[in-house]
Amino acid sequence: MKQIIIFLLVIVVLAIGYNTYKEHKRFTPPEYEYVTNKNIDLNYHDRSFLLHYYKAIEDLNGYVITQWSANGIDVRNSDSDDEEELAAISKYTDKLGAVKFYEDQLVKSKTLKNSGLTNANIRLLETEGISQAEFEKEKTQSKLITLFNNNISELRIGQKSVFVYELQKLLVKKGFDIPVDGLYKTITRDAVLSFEEKNGLFPDGKVDLLTFEALLK
């Protein structure tokens, strides 16, 4: 009987010790801490935004440990209906939301840079409120306009160039069945003429700026 009692006491002590250790571990770094995301842009164009992210994490972690040590509330894992706990959890959710707001934008910035964009490009995307797809389209159109300006004076039947190749691609997108070979032949000129007629442009078969900009739309 004595051995059984001792055995039961040992089990109780071990259980208490384990639970105490478990609670201690949960609120000992790094267990309770929200850590910075490894995929954020550390060279984000707005340095103050990055600083706000770090401060938001510090504020969140401080709130978690304070609520536990001062009030015995685990704001991360609680199903209590107590008003004080519910209020604490609500505030924790707000603080976590602030962290995620900064984090999501910083992660997105790094993803955009991995696709080739610069800080200046990303700042433009954010200030203008346009999507990456729209930005890429505008960038491509800008390059094509430059190509147009550099080649339009030389465009003639029989000419073969990168500009003619891009012109033919645009005409194909508009529904014209022509070869895309970079060679400016009668079939390409006639397609330009037909496009001008359909879009209320002066139908001379020549690729002027108005015709080219209409093709880019």
PDB file of C-alpha atoms in Angstrom:
ATOM      1  CA  MET A   1       0.000   0.000   0.000  1.00  0.00           C
ATOM      2  CA  LYS A   2       2.826   2.370   0.907  1.00  0.00           C
ATOM      3  CA  GLN A   3       4.499   1.755  -2.456  1.00  0.00           C
ATOM      4  CA  ILE A   4       1.259   2.480  -4.287  1.00  0.00           C
ATOM      5  CA  ILE A   5       0.851   5.786  -2.439  1.00  0.00           C
ATOM      6  CA  ILE A   6       4.451   6.757  -3.213  1.00  0.00           C
ATOM      7  CA  PHE A   7       3.942   5.821  -6.856  1.00  0.00           C
ATOM      8  CA  LEU A   8       0.785   7.950  -7.075  1.00  0.00           C
ATOM      9  CA  LEU A   9       2.542  10.880  -5.417  1.00  0.00           C
ATOM     10  CA  VAL A  10       5.368  10.629  -7.940  1.00  0.00           C
ATOM     11  CA  ILE A  11       2.840  10.663 -10.793  1.00  0.00           C
ATOM     12  CA  VAL A  12       1.106  13.732  -9.334  1.00  0.00           C
ATOM     13  CA  VAL A  13       4.406  15.577  -8.839  1.00  0.00           C
ATOM     14  CA  LEU A  14       5.525  14.753 -12.374  1.00  0.00           C
ATOM     15  CA  ALA A  15       2.190  15.905 -13.803  1.00  0.00           C
ATOM     16  CA  ILE A  16       2.344  19.185 -11.891  1.00  0.00           C
ATOM     17  CA  GLY A  17       5.957  19.677 -12.892  1.00  0.00           C
ATOM     18  CA  TYR A  18       5.211  18.992 -16.551  1.00  0.00           C
ATOM     19  CA  ASN A  19       2.268  21.390 -16.629  1.00  0.00           C
ATOM     20  CA  THR A  20       4.326  24.078 -14.906  1.00  0.00           C
ATOM     21  CA  TYR A  21       7.153  23.583 -17.400  1.00  0.00           C
ATOM     22  CA  LYS A  22       4.706  23.624 -20.301  1.00  0.00           C
ATOM     23  CA  GLU A  23       3.160  26.918 -19.186  1.00  0.00           C
ATOM     24  CA  HIS A  24       6.599  28.412 -18.588  1.00  0.00           C
ATOM     25  CA  LYS A  25       7.826  27.307 -21.997  1.00  0.00           C
ATOM     26  CA  ARG A  26       4.781  28.732 -23.764  1.00  0.00           C
ATOM     27  CA  PHE A  27       5.599  32.182 -22.493  1.00  0.00           C
ATOM     28  CA  THR A  28       9.358  32.036 -22.829  1.00  0.00           C
ATOM     29  CA  PRO A  29      11.026  33.309 -26.015  1.00  0.00           C
ATOM     30  CA  PRO A  30      10.832  32.177 -28.735  1.00  0.00           C
ATOM     31  CA  GLU A  31       7.624  30.259 -27.936  1.00  0.00           C
ATOM     32  CA  TYR A  32       5.314  33.236 -27.419  1.00  0.00           C
ATOM     33  CA  GLU A  33       7.040  35.643 -29.791  1.00  0.00           C
ATOM     34  CA  TYR A  34       5.782  36.575 -33.227  1.00  0.00           C
ATOM     35  CA  VAL A  35       8.910  36.514 -35.389  1.00  0.00           C
ATOM     36  CA  THR A  36       9.602  38.582 -38.482  1.00  0.00           C
ATOM     37  CA  ASN A  37       8.764  36.974 -41.802  1.00  0.00           C
ATOM     38  CA  LYS A  38      11.879  35.834 -43.692  1.00  0.00           C
ATOM     39  CA  ASN A  39      10.329  36.826 -47.022  1.00  0.00           C
ATOM     40  CA  ILE A  40       9.947  40.570 -46.410  1.00  0.00           C
ATOM     41  CA  ASP A  41      11.748  43.221 -48.456  1.00  0.00           C
ATOM     42  CA  LEU A  42      14.522  44.515 -46.197  1.00  0.00           C
ATOM     43  CA  ASN A  43      15.284  47.274 -48.728  1.00  0.00           C
ATOM     44  CA  TYR A  44      11.724  48.539 -49.096  1.00  0.00           C
ATOM     45  CA  HIS A  45      11.515  52.011 -50.643  1.00  0.00           C
ATOM     46  CA  ASP A  46       9.878  53.489 -47.510  1.00  0.00           C
ATOM     47  CA  ARG A  47      12.219  52.839 -44.584  1.00  0.00           C
ATOM     48  CA  SER A  48       9.712  54.203 -42.062  1.00  0.00           C
ATOM     49  CA  PHE A  49       7.191  51.568 -43.201  1.00  0.00           C
ATOM     50  CA  LEU A  50       9.719  48.839 -42.391  1.00  0.00           C
ATOM     51  CA  LEU A  51      10.325  50.429 -38.990  1.00  0.00           C
ATOM     52  CA  HIS A  52       6.575  50.466 -38.288  1.00  0.00           C
ATOM     53  CA  TYR A  53       6.512  46.736 -39.040  1.00  0.00           C
ATOM     54  CA  TYR A  54       9.192  46.003 -36.451  1.00  0.00           C
ATOM     55  CA  LYS A  55       7.485  48.253 -33.899  1.00  0.00           C
ATOM     56  CA  ALA A  56       4.137  46.536 -34.506  1.00  0.00           C
ATOM     57  CA  ILE A  57       5.727  43.144 -33.802  1.00  0.00           C
ATOM     58  CA  GLU A  58       7.379  44.468 -30.647  1.00  0.00           C
ATOM     59  CA  ASP A  59       4.052  45.907 -29.501  1.00  0.00           C
ATOM     60  CA  LEU A  60       2.260  42.622 -30.225  1.00  0.00           C
ATOM     61  CA  ASN A  61       4.774  40.488 -28.342  1.00  0.00           C
ATOM     62  CA  GLY A  62       4.801  42.882 -25.401  1.00  0.00           C
ATOM     63  CA  TYR A  63       1.028  42.756 -25.190  1.00  0.00           C
ATOM     64  CA  VAL A  64       0.947  38.931 -25.227  1.00  0.00           C
ATOM     65  CA  ILE A  65       3.425  38.516 -22.374  1.00  0.00           C
ATOM     66  CA  THR A  66       1.912  41.391 -20.350  1.00  0.00           C
ATOM     67  CA  GLN A  67      -1.580  39.930 -20.505  1.00  0.00           C
ATOM     68  CA  TRP A  68      -0.255  36.583 -19.361  1.00  0.00           C
ATOM     69  CA  SER A  69       2.023  37.770 -16.579  1.00  0.00           C
ATOM     70  CA  ALA A  70      -0.316  40.473 -15.239  1.00  0.00           C
ATOM     71  CA  ASN A  71      -3.769  38.992 -15.861  1.00  0.00           C
ATOM     72  CA  GLY A  72      -3.195  35.308 -16.548  1.00  0.00           C
ATOM     73  CA  ILE A  73      -4.799  35.631 -19.992  1.00  0.00           C
ATOM     74  CA  ASP A  74      -3.424  33.727 -22.963  1.00  0.00           C
ATOM     75  CA  VAL A  75      -4.790  35.935 -25.727  1.00  0.00           C
ATOM     76  CA  ARG A  76      -3.600  33.534 -28.423  1.00  0.00           C
ATOM     77  CA  ASN A  77      -5.512  30.495 -27.156  1.00  0.00           C
ATOM     78  CA  SER A  78      -8.652  31.197 -25.170  1.00  0.00           C
ATOM     79  CA  ASP A  79     -12.265  30.109 -25.457  1.00  0.00           C
ATOM     80  CA  SER A  80     -13.466  31.943 -22.357  1.00  0.00           C
ATOM     81  CA  ASP A  81     -16.648  34.031 -22.321  1.00  0.00           C
ATOM     82  CA  ASP A  82     -15.228  36.361 -19.680  1.00  0.00           C
ATOM     83  CA  GLU A  83     -15.634  39.991 -20.786  1.00  0.00           C
ATOM     84  CA  GLU A  84     -12.124  40.957 -19.710  1.00  0.00           C
ATOM     85  CA  GLU A  85     -10.596  38.102 -21.686  1.00  0.00           C
ATOM     86  CA  LEU A  86     -12.754  38.820 -24.728  1.00  0.00           C
ATOM     87  CA  ALA A  87     -11.662  42.463 -24.671  1.00  0.00           C
ATOM     88  CA  ALA A  88      -8.011  41.421 -24.365  1.00  0.00           C
ATOM     89  CA  ILE A  89      -8.349  38.968 -27.248  1.00  0.00           C
ATOM     90  CA  SER A  90     -10.032  41.607 -29.408  1.00  0.00           C
ATOM     91  CA  LYS A  91      -7.166  44.009 -28.790  1.00  0.00           C
ATOM     92  CA  TYR A  92      -4.662  41.254 -29.581  1.00  0.00           C
ATOM     93  CA  THR A  93      -6.462  40.598 -32.875  1.00  0.00           C
ATOM     94  CA  ASP A  94      -6.195  44.290 -33.777  1.00  0.00           C
ATOM     95  CA  LYS A  95      -2.471  44.322 -33.028  1.00  0.00           C
ATOM     96  CA  LEU A  96      -1.938  41.144 -35.039  1.00  0.00           C
ATOM     97  CA  GLY A  97      -3.876  42.702 -37.914  1.00  0.00           C
ATOM     98  CA  ALA A  98      -1.531  45.704 -37.877  1.00  0.00           C
ATOM     99  CA  VAL A  99       1.478  43.388 -38.100  1.00  0.00           C
ATOM    100  CA  LYS A 100      -0.077  41.508 -41.025  1.00  0.00           C
ATOM    101  CA  PHE A 101      -0.860  44.766 -42.831  1.00  0.00           C
ATOM    102  CA  TYR A 102       2.793  45.802 -42.853  1.00  0.00           C
ATOM    103  CA  GLU A 103       4.041  42.272 -43.445  1.00  0.00           C
ATOM    104  CA  ASP A 104       1.848  41.571 -46.475  1.00  0.00           C
ATOM    105  CA  GLN A 105       3.033  44.714 -48.256  1.00  0.00           C
ATOM    106  CA  LEU A 106       6.690  43.983 -47.501  1.00  0.00           C
ATOM    107  CA  VAL A 107       6.365  40.400 -48.740  1.00  0.00           C
ATOM    108  CA  LYS A 108       4.614  41.627 -51.888  1.00  0.00           C
ATOM    109  CA  SER A 109       7.425  44.119 -52.493  1.00  0.00           C
ATOM    110  CA  LYS A 110      10.049  41.372 -52.368  1.00  0.00           C
ATOM    111  CA  THR A 111       7.997  39.226 -54.748  1.00  0.00           C
ATOM    112  CA  LEU A 112       7.767  42.126 -57.195  1.00  0.00           C
ATOM    113  CA  LYS A 113      11.513  42.698 -57.004  1.00  0.00           C
ATOM    114  CA  ASN A 114      12.110  39.025 -57.704  1.00  0.00           C
ATOM    115  CA  SER A 115      10.118  39.527 -60.912  1.00  0.00           C
ATOM    116  CA  GLY A 116      12.395  42.395 -61.959  1.00  0.00           C
ATOM    117  CA  LEU A 117      10.781  45.543 -60.566  1.00  0.00           C
ATOM    118  CA  THR A 118      12.713  48.275 -58.766  1.00  0.00           C
ATOM    119  CA  ASN A 119      11.865  50.405 -55.738  1.00  0.00           C
ATOM    120  CA  ALA A 120      10.832  53.204 -58.095  1.00  0.00           C
ATOM    121  CA  ASN A 121       8.511  50.842 -59.987  1.00  0.00           C
ATOM    122  CA  ILE A 122       6.926  49.569 -56.780  1.00  0.00           C
ATOM    123  CA  ARG A 123       6.418  53.097 -55.441  1.00  0.00           C
ATOM    124  CA  LEU A 124       4.628  53.960 -58.688  1.00  0.00           C
ATOM    125  CA  LEU A 125       2.410  50.883 -58.413  1.00  0.00           C
ATOM    126  CA  GLU A 126       1.396  51.861 -54.883  1.00  0.00           C
ATOM    127  CA  THR A 127       0.844  55.576 -55.499  1.00  0.00           C
ATOM    128  CA  GLU A 128      -1.050  55.106 -58.777  1.00  0.00           C
ATOM    129  CA  GLY A 129      -3.047  52.161 -57.458  1.00  0.00           C
ATOM    130  CA  ILE A 130      -2.475  50.030 -60.548  1.00  0.00           C
ATOM    131  CA  SER A 131      -1.871  46.302 -60.741  1.00  0.00           C
ATOM    132  CA  GLN A 132       1.392  44.671 -61.763  1.00  0.00           C
ATOM    133  CA  ALA A 133      -0.253  43.490 -64.990  1.00  0.00           C
ATOM    134  CA  GLU A 134      -1.297  47.059 -65.844  1.00  0.00           C
ATOM    135  CA  PHE A 135       2.179  48.314 -65.005  1.00  0.00           C
ATOM    136  CA  GLU A 136       3.810  45.694 -67.243  1.00  0.00           C
ATOM    137  CA  LYS A 137       1.408  46.579 -70.050  1.00  0.00           C
ATOM    138  CA  GLU A 138       2.248  50.287 -69.778  1.00  0.00           C
ATOM    139  CA  LYS A 139       5.962  49.497 -69.717  1.00  0.00           C
ATOM    140  CA  THR A 140       5.650  47.358 -72.849  1.00  0.00           C
ATOM    141  CA  GLN A 141       3.621  50.026 -74.620  1.00  0.00           C
ATOM    142  CA  SER A 142       6.208  52.653 -73.725  1.00  0.00           C
ATOM    143  CA  LYS A 143       8.935  50.514 -75.290  1.00  0.00           C
ATOM    144  CA  LEU A 144       6.841  50.005 -78.422  1.00  0.00           C
ATOM    145  CA  ILE A 145       6.197  53.747 -78.743  1.00  0.00           C
ATOM    146  CA  THR A 146       9.957  54.319 -78.555  1.00  0.00           C
ATOM    147  CA  LEU A 147      10.439  51.627 -81.201  1.00  0.00           C
ATOM    148  CA  PHE A 148       7.801  53.371 -83.341  1.00  0.00           C
ATOM    149  CA  ASN A 149       9.523  56.747 -83.048  1.00  0.00           C
ATOM    150  CA  ASN A 150      12.854  55.240 -84.061  1.00  0.00           C
ATOM    151  CA  ASN A 151      11.531  53.369 -87.107  1.00  0.00           C
ATOM    152  CA  ILE A 152       8.488  55.112 -88.566  1.00  0.00           C
ATOM    153  CA  SER A 153      10.440  57.335 -90.961  1.00  0.00           C
ATOM    154  CA  GLU A 154      12.060  54.258 -92.540  1.00  0.00           C
ATOM    155  CA  LEU A 155       8.920  52.122 -92.935  1.00  0.00           C
ATOM    156  CA  ARG A 156       8.500  50.989 -96.546  1.00  0.00           C
ATOM    157  CA  ILE A 157       7.426  47.956 -98.538  1.00  0.00           C
ATOM    158  CA  GLY A 158      10.095  45.272 -98.356  1.00  0.00           C
ATOM    159  CA  GLN A 159      11.566  46.504 -95.079  1.00  0.00           C
ATOM    160  CA  LYS A 160      12.349  43.881 -92.454  1.00  0.00           C
ATOM    161  CA  SER A 161      12.752  44.974 -88.832  1.00  0.00           C
ATOM    162  CA  VAL A 162      11.847  44.364 -85.207  1.00  0.00           C
ATOM    163  CA  PHE A 163       9.290  47.154 -85.436  1.00  0.00           C
ATOM    164  CA  VAL A 164       7.464  45.459 -88.333  1.00  0.00           C
ATOM    165  CA  TYR A 165       7.472  42.210 -86.347  1.00  0.00           C
ATOM    166  CA  GLU A 166       5.843  43.925 -83.350  1.00  0.00           C
ATOM    167  CA  LEU A 167       3.398  45.744 -85.656  1.00  0.00           C
ATOM    168  CA  GLN A 168       2.311  42.433 -87.168  1.00  0.00           C
ATOM    169  CA  LYS A 169       1.803  40.937 -83.691  1.00  0.00           C
ATOM    170  CA  LEU A 170      -0.493  43.835 -82.786  1.00  0.00           C
ATOM    171  CA  LEU A 171      -2.483  43.392 -85.998  1.00  0.00           C
ATOM    172  CA  VAL A 172      -2.877  39.658 -85.337  1.00  0.00           C
ATOM    173  CA  LYS A 173      -4.219  40.477 -81.850  1.00  0.00           C
ATOM    174  CA  LYS A 174      -6.800  42.689 -83.549  1.00  0.00           C
ATOM    175  CA  GLY A 175      -7.979  39.732 -85.611  1.00  0.00           C
ATOM    176  CA  PHE A 176      -6.014  40.073 -88.846  1.00  0.00           C
ATOM    177  CA  ASP A 177      -4.734  36.895 -90.480  1.00  0.00           C
ATOM    178  CA  ILE A 178      -1.271  37.940 -91.605  1.00  0.00           C
ATOM    179  CA  PRO A 179       2.200  36.407 -91.314  1.00  0.00           C
ATOM    180  CA  VAL A 180       4.362  37.522 -88.389  1.00  0.00           C
ATOM    181  CA  ASP A 181       7.773  37.513 -90.036  1.00  0.00           C
ATOM    182  CA  GLY A 182       9.022  41.079 -89.591  1.00  0.00           C
ATOM    183  CA  LEU A 183       8.740  41.767 -93.328  1.00  0.00           C
ATOM    184  CA  TYR A 184       6.608  44.758 -94.327  1.00  0.00           C
ATOM    185  CA  LYS A 185       4.727  43.502 -97.368  1.00  0.00           C
ATOM    186  CA  THR A 186       1.490  44.526 -99.062  1.00  0.00           C
ATOM    187  CA  ILE A 187      -0.548  42.178 -96.854  1.00  0.00           C
ATOM    188  CA  THR A 188       0.655  44.011 -93.731  1.00  0.00           C
ATOM    189  CA  ARG A 189      -0.017  47.436 -95.245  1.00  0.00           C
ATOM    190  CA  ASP A 190      -3.514  46.353 -96.298  1.00  0.00           C
ATOM    191  CA  ALA A 191      -4.189  45.133 -92.759  1.00  0.00           C
ATOM    192  CA  VAL A 192      -3.155  48.563 -91.447  1.00  0.00           C
ATOM    193  CA  LEU A 193      -5.501  50.213 -93.967  1.00  0.00           C
ATOM    194  CA  SER A 194      -8.383  47.956 -92.948  1.00  0.00           C
ATOM    195  CA  PHE A 195      -7.740  48.662 -89.260  1.00  0.00           C
ATOM    196  CA  GLU A 196      -7.807  52.415 -89.900  1.00  0.00           C
ATOM    197  CA  GLU A 197     -11.117  52.149 -91.762  1.00  0.00           C
ATOM    198  CA  LYS A 198     -12.717  50.131 -88.961  1.00  0.00           C
ATOM    199  CA  ASN A 199     -11.554  52.536 -86.246  1.00  0.00           C
ATOM    200  CA  GLY A 200     -12.411  55.882 -87.826  1.00  0.00           C
ATOM    201  CA  LEU A 201      -8.815  56.798 -88.630  1.00  0.00           C
ATOM    202  CA  PHE A 202      -7.553  58.336 -91.867  1.00  0.00           C
ATOM    203  CA  PRO A 203      -7.336  55.285 -94.178  1.00  0.00           C
ATOM    204  CA  ASP A 204      -4.025  55.714 -95.936  1.00  0.00           C
ATOM    205  CA  GLY A 205      -2.382  52.440 -94.903  1.00  0.00           C
ATOM    206  CA  LYS A 206       0.418  54.341 -93.189  1.00  0.00           C
ATOM    207  CA  VAL A 207       1.367  53.700 -89.587  1.00  0.00           C
ATOM    208  CA  ASP A 208       1.243  57.140 -88.000  1.00  0.00           C
ATOM    209  CA  LEU A 209       1.184  57.775 -84.244  1.00  0.00           C
ATOM    210  CA  LEU A 210      -2.629  57.788 -83.996  1.00  0.00           C
ATOM    211  CA  THR A 211      -2.869  54.447 -85.787  1.00  0.00           C
ATOM    212  CA  PHE A 212      -0.141  52.890 -83.672  1.00  0.00           C
ATOM    213  CA  GLU A 213      -1.628  54.115 -80.381  1.00  0.00           C
ATOM    214  CA  ALA A 214      -5.010  52.698 -81.438  1.00  0.00           C
ATOM    215  CA  LEU A 215      -3.333  49.342 -82.098  1.00  0.00           C
ATOM    216  CA  LEU A 216      -1.884  49.398 -78.575  1.00  0.00           C
ATOM    217  CA  LYS A 217      -5.292  49.739 -76.906  1.00  0.00           C
TER     218      LYS A 217
END
